[in-house]
CSV table of C-alpha atoms in Angstrom, one decimal:
chain,number,residue,atom,x,y,z
A,192,VAL,CA,-4.5,44.5,-6.7
A,193,TRP,CA,-3.3,42.1,-9.3
A,194,ALA,CA,-0.3,44.4,-10.2
A,195,LEU,CA,0.8,44.5,-6.5
A,196,THR,CA,0.6,40.7,-6.1
A,197,GLN,CA,2.6,40.2,-9.3
A,198,ARG,CA,5.5,42.4,-8.2
A,199,ALA,CA,8.7,40.5,-7.5
A,200,GLN,CA,9.7,40.5,-3.8
A,201,PRO,CA,12.9,42.5,-3.2
A,202,VAL,CA,16.0,40.5,-2.3
A,203,ASN,CA,17.5,41.1,1.1
A,204,TYR,CA,21.2,41.4,1.4
A,205,GLY,CA,23.7,41.5,4.2
A,206,ILE,CA,27.3,42.6,3.6
A,207,LYS,CA,30.8,41.4,4.0
A,208,VAL,CA,33.6,44.0,4.5
A,209,VAL,CA,36.3,43.2,2.0
A,210,GLN,CA,38.6,46.1,2.9
A,211,THR,CA,38.7,49.2,5.2
A,212,TYR,CA,40.3,52.5,4.2
A,213,PRO,CA,40.8,55.8,6.1
A,214,HIS,CA,38.3,58.6,5.4
A,215,ASP,CA,38.5,62.3,6.3
A,216,PRO,CA,36.2,62.6,9.4
A,217,GLN,CA,35.8,66.3,8.5
A,218,ALA,CA,34.2,65.4,5.1
A,219,TYR,CA,30.5,65.8,5.2
A,220,THR,CA,30.0,63.3,2.4
A,221,GLN,CA,27.2,64.1,0.0
A,222,GLY,CA,28.5,62.3,-3.2
A,223,LEU,CA,31.0,59.6,-3.9
A,224,ALA,CA,32.2,58.2,-7.2
A,225,PHE,CA,34.9,56.1,-8.7
A,226,HIS,CA,35.9,56.7,-12.3
A,227,GLU,CA,38.9,55.5,-14.3
A,228,GLY,CA,41.0,54.6,-11.3
A,229,CYS,CA,40.2,57.8,-9.3
A,230,LEU,CA,38.0,58.3,-6.3
A,231,TYR,CA,36.0,61.5,-6.2
A,232,GLU,CA,34.0,63.0,-3.3
A,233,GLY,CA,31.5,65.9,-3.0
A,234,THR,CA,31.1,67.4,0.5
A,235,GLY,CA,28.4,69.7,1.9
A,236,LYS,CA,27.6,72.4,4.5
A,237,TYR,CA,27.7,76.1,3.7
A,238,GLY,CA,31.2,77.5,3.8
A,239,GLU,CA,32.7,74.0,3.8
A,240,SER,CA,31.5,72.4,0.5
A,241,THR,CA,34.1,70.9,-1.8
A,242,LEU,CA,34.7,68.8,-4.8
A,243,ARG,CA,37.7,66.6,-4.2
A,244,GLN,CA,39.8,63.8,-5.5
A,245,VAL,CA,40.9,61.4,-2.8
A,246,ASP,CA,43.6,58.7,-2.6
A,247,LEU,CA,41.8,55.5,-1.7
A,248,GLU,CA,44.6,53.8,0.2
A,249,SER,CA,45.5,56.7,2.5
A,250,GLY,CA,42.3,58.8,2.5
A,251,ARG,CA,44.5,61.8,1.6
A,252,VAL,CA,42.9,64.6,-0.4
A,253,LEU,CA,44.9,64.9,-3.6
A,254,ARG,CA,42.9,67.8,-5.1
A,255,SER,CA,40.1,70.0,-3.8
A,256,HIS,CA,37.9,72.8,-5.1
A,257,ALA,CA,36.0,74.9,-2.6
A,258,LEU,CA,32.5,75.9,-3.5
A,259,ASP,CA,31.2,79.5,-3.0
A,260,ALA,CA,30.1,79.8,0.6
A,261,ARG,CA,26.5,80.4,-0.4
A,262,LEU,CA,26.4,77.0,-2.0
A,263,PHE,CA,25.7,73.7,-0.1
A,264,GLY,CA,27.3,70.9,-2.1
A,265,GLU,CA,25.4,67.7,-2.8
A,266,GLY,CA,25.8,64.6,-5.1
A,267,ILE,CA,28.4,64.3,-7.8
A,268,THR,CA,28.9,62.1,-10.9
A,269,PRO,CA,31.9,61.9,-13.3
A,270,TRP,CA,31.0,61.5,-16.9
A,271,GLU,CA,33.6,61.4,-19.7
A,272,ASP,CA,35.9,64.5,-19.2
A,273,ARG,CA,33.5,66.2,-16.8
A,274,ILE,CA,32.1,66.1,-13.3
A,275,PHE,CA,28.6,67.2,-12.4
A,276,GLN,CA,27.8,68.4,-8.9
A,277,LEU,CA,24.4,69.4,-7.4
A,278,THR,CA,23.7,71.9,-4.7
A,279,TRP,CA,21.0,71.5,-2.0
A,280,LYS,CA,18.7,74.5,-2.1
A,281,ASN,CA,20.3,76.7,-4.7
A,282,GLU,CA,18.6,75.0,-7.7
A,283,THR,CA,22.0,75.1,-9.4
A,284,GLY,CA,24.3,72.4,-10.7
A,285,ILE,CA,28.0,72.9,-11.5
A,286,VAL,CA,29.9,71.3,-14.4
A,287,TYR,CA,33.7,70.9,-13.9
A,288,ASP,CA,36.6,69.8,-16.1
A,289,ARG,CA,37.5,66.5,-14.6
A,290,ALA,CA,41.2,67.0,-15.3
A,291,ASN,CA,41.6,70.2,-13.2
A,292,PHE,CA,38.3,70.9,-11.4
A,293,GLN,CA,37.9,74.1,-13.3
A,294,GLU,CA,34.3,75.2,-13.4
A,295,LEU,CA,33.0,75.0,-17.0
A,296,SER,CA,29.3,76.0,-16.6
A,297,ARG,CA,26.3,75.9,-14.4
A,298,PHE,CA,22.7,74.6,-15.0
A,299,ALA,CA,19.4,75.1,-13.3
A,300,TYR,CA,16.8,72.6,-12.0
A,301,ASP,CA,13.7,72.8,-9.9
A,302,GLY,CA,13.6,71.9,-6.3
A,303,GLU,CA,16.3,70.5,-4.1
A,304,GLY,CA,19.4,68.6,-5.3
A,305,TRP,CA,20.4,65.5,-3.4
A,306,GLY,CA,22.0,62.7,-5.3
A,307,ILE,CA,23.2,62.3,-8.9
A,308,THR,CA,24.5,59.5,-11.1
A,309,HIS,CA,24.2,58.5,-14.8
A,310,ASP,CA,23.4,55.5,-16.9
A,311,GLY,CA,25.6,56.5,-19.9
A,312,THR,CA,22.7,58.3,-21.6
A,313,HIS,CA,21.0,60.5,-18.9
A,314,LEU,CA,21.8,62.1,-15.6
A,315,ILE,CA,19.7,60.6,-12.9
A,316,VAL,CA,18.9,62.9,-10.0
A,317,SER,CA,17.2,62.6,-6.6
A,318,ASP,CA,15.6,65.4,-4.6
A,319,GLY,CA,14.7,63.6,-1.3
A,320,SER,CA,11.3,62.5,-2.6
A,321,SER,CA,10.2,59.1,-4.1
A,322,THR,CA,10.7,60.4,-7.7
A,323,LEU,CA,13.9,60.2,-9.6
A,324,ARG,CA,14.4,62.5,-12.6
A,325,PHE,CA,16.3,61.6,-15.8
A,326,LEU,CA,18.0,64.7,-17.4
A,327,ASP,CA,19.5,65.3,-20.8
A,328,PRO,CA,23.2,65.9,-20.1
A,329,ARG,CA,23.4,68.7,-22.6
A,330,THR,CA,20.2,70.6,-22.1
A,331,PHE,CA,19.5,69.5,-18.5
A,332,ARG,CA,15.8,69.2,-19.4
A,333,VAL,CA,13.8,66.5,-17.6
A,334,VAL,CA,13.2,63.7,-20.1
A,335,ARG,CA,11.6,61.2,-17.7
A,336,ARG,CA,10.4,60.8,-14.2
A,337,LEU,CA,10.6,57.5,-12.3
A,338,LEU,CA,8.4,56.8,-9.3
A,339,VAL,CA,10.2,54.4,-6.9
A,340,LEU,CA,8.0,51.8,-5.3
A,341,ASN,CA,8.8,49.3,-2.6
A,342,ARG,CA,6.2,46.5,-2.8
A,343,GLY,CA,3.8,48.9,-4.5
A,344,ARG,CA,4.3,51.8,-2.0
A,345,ARG,CA,6.2,55.0,-2.6
A,346,LEU,CA,9.7,55.0,-1.1
A,347,GLY,CA,10.9,58.5,-0.1
A,348,ASN,CA,14.2,60.0,1.2
A,349,LEU,CA,16.2,58.7,-1.7
A,350,ASN,CA,19.6,60.3,-1.4
A,351,GLU,CA,23.0,59.5,-2.8
A,352,LEU,CA,22.8,57.5,-6.0
A,353,GLU,CA,25.0,55.2,-8.0
A,354,TYR,CA,24.3,53.3,-11.2
A,355,ILE,CA,25.7,49.8,-11.0
A,356,ARG,CA,25.4,47.0,-13.6
A,357,GLY,CA,22.0,48.2,-14.9
A,358,GLU,CA,20.5,49.1,-11.5
A,359,ILE,CA,20.2,52.3,-9.5
A,360,TYR,CA,21.5,52.1,-5.9
A,361,ALA,CA,20.3,54.7,-3.5
A,362,ASN,CA,20.9,55.6,0.1
A,363,ILE,CA,17.8,56.1,2.2
A,364,TRP,CA,18.4,59.2,4.3
A,365,TYR,CA,18.6,58.4,8.1
A,366,GLN,CA,18.6,54.7,7.5
A,367,ASP,CA,21.5,52.3,7.3
A,368,TYR,CA,20.1,50.7,4.2
A,369,ILE,CA,20.8,51.0,0.5
A,370,VAL,CA,18.1,50.0,-2.0
A,371,LYS,CA,18.5,48.6,-5.5
A,372,ILE,CA,16.0,50.1,-8.0
A,373,SER,CA,15.0,49.0,-11.5
A,374,PRO,CA,15.5,52.0,-13.8
A,375,ARG,CA,12.8,50.5,-16.0
A,376,THR,CA,9.9,50.0,-13.6
A,377,GLY,CA,11.0,52.0,-10.5
A,378,ASP,CA,10.5,48.8,-8.4
A,379,VAL,CA,12.9,48.2,-5.4
A,380,THR,CA,14.6,44.9,-6.3
A,381,GLY,CA,16.8,44.7,-3.3
A,382,TRP,CA,17.5,46.0,0.3
A,383,ILE,CA,21.1,46.1,1.5
A,384,ASP,CA,21.4,46.0,5.3
A,385,LEU,CA,24.4,48.0,6.5
A,386,ARG,CA,23.5,48.3,10.2
A,387,GLY,CA,26.5,47.9,12.5
A,388,LEU,CA,29.0,49.0,9.8
A,389,LEU,CA,29.9,52.0,11.9
A,390,PRO,CA,28.4,51.6,15.4
A,391,GLN,CA,30.0,54.5,17.1
A,392,ARG,CA,28.5,57.8,15.9
A,393,ARG,CA,28.8,61.3,17.4
A,394,ASN,CA,25.4,62.6,16.3
A,395,ARG,CA,22.3,61.9,14.2
A,396,ASP,CA,23.8,63.7,11.2
A,397,GLN,CA,26.6,61.1,10.9
A,398,VAL,CA,24.5,59.0,8.5
A,399,LEU,CA,25.5,56.5,5.9
A,400,ASN,CA,25.9,58.5,2.6
A,401,GLY,CA,28.2,57.6,-0.2
A,402,ILE,CA,28.2,54.8,-2.8
A,403,ALA,CA,30.9,54.4,-5.3
A,404,TYR,CA,31.5,51.6,-7.8
A,405,ASP,CA,34.8,50.7,-9.5
A,406,GLU,CA,33.5,49.1,-12.7
A,407,ALA,CA,36.9,48.0,-14.0
A,408,ASN,CA,37.6,45.9,-10.8
A,409,ASP,CA,34.0,45.2,-9.7
A,410,ARG,CA,34.5,46.9,-6.3
A,411,LEU,CA,31.7,48.6,-4.3
A,412,PHE,CA,32.6,51.3,-1.7
A,413,VAL,CA,30.5,53.0,0.9
A,414,THR,CA,31.0,55.7,3.6
A,415,GLY,CA,29.0,58.3,5.5
A,416,LYS,CA,29.0,61.9,6.6
A,417,ASN,CA,32.0,62.6,8.8
A,418,TRP,CA,32.8,58.9,8.9
A,419,PRO,CA,36.5,58.1,9.8
A,420,LYS,CA,36.4,55.0,7.5
A,421,LEU,CA,35.5,54.1,3.9
A,422,PHE,CA,34.5,50.4,3.3
A,423,GLN,CA,34.8,48.1,0.3
A,424,ILE,CA,31.9,45.7,0.7
A,425,SER,CA,30.4,42.7,-1.1
A,426,LEU,CA,26.8,41.8,-1.0
A,427,VAL,CA,25.6,38.5,0.7
A,428,PRO,CA,22.0,37.4,-0.3
A,429,ARG,CA,20.1,36.3,2.8
């Protein structure tokens, strides 16, 4: 009981839209990342999954690599000269050369693949549960598991991930919220309310999914599956 009462209360944030950009409405966004001036996106669905580099200003696809039709693409994260991409139910990750999207190798993991990011030392992976896994980027062995707790209760459906200024940001599947997570304790330190960002949606699958951070210019981007827009946002504490 003492431990629960001592937990810091998560901060609630609203958002301000700084800029709006076009986004390919055919892109079933599963992963989004910004690295060294380039915007990267991973898309899903069998027979439609891709890894792509996208022009931020126009939304135009500059480069695209199609995955094998038997693979359902999921989260992505660029790291140094590589890009890592997960697949949903294939228990297979793909490593690409960031310069030309050439496949370098594959790696295995247990269970489903949802989101992936890194903290500069380990890959951080979600599988739809309340537990995040930290992987060695060379051996892909699980070196640590982090249970995510919101006010002492497990928080599941953790999806697309992004590591931003020492915290893990995660989409909650089927919710218009992003949570900020302490990588040290697993506690949720903030809830970001994005309700109303894209009010007109064709179906239930058109969910918020995609967080990218431009570290050099301190810009935060979000989008969703089959969204026609990508948004640069800033957080407003409530």
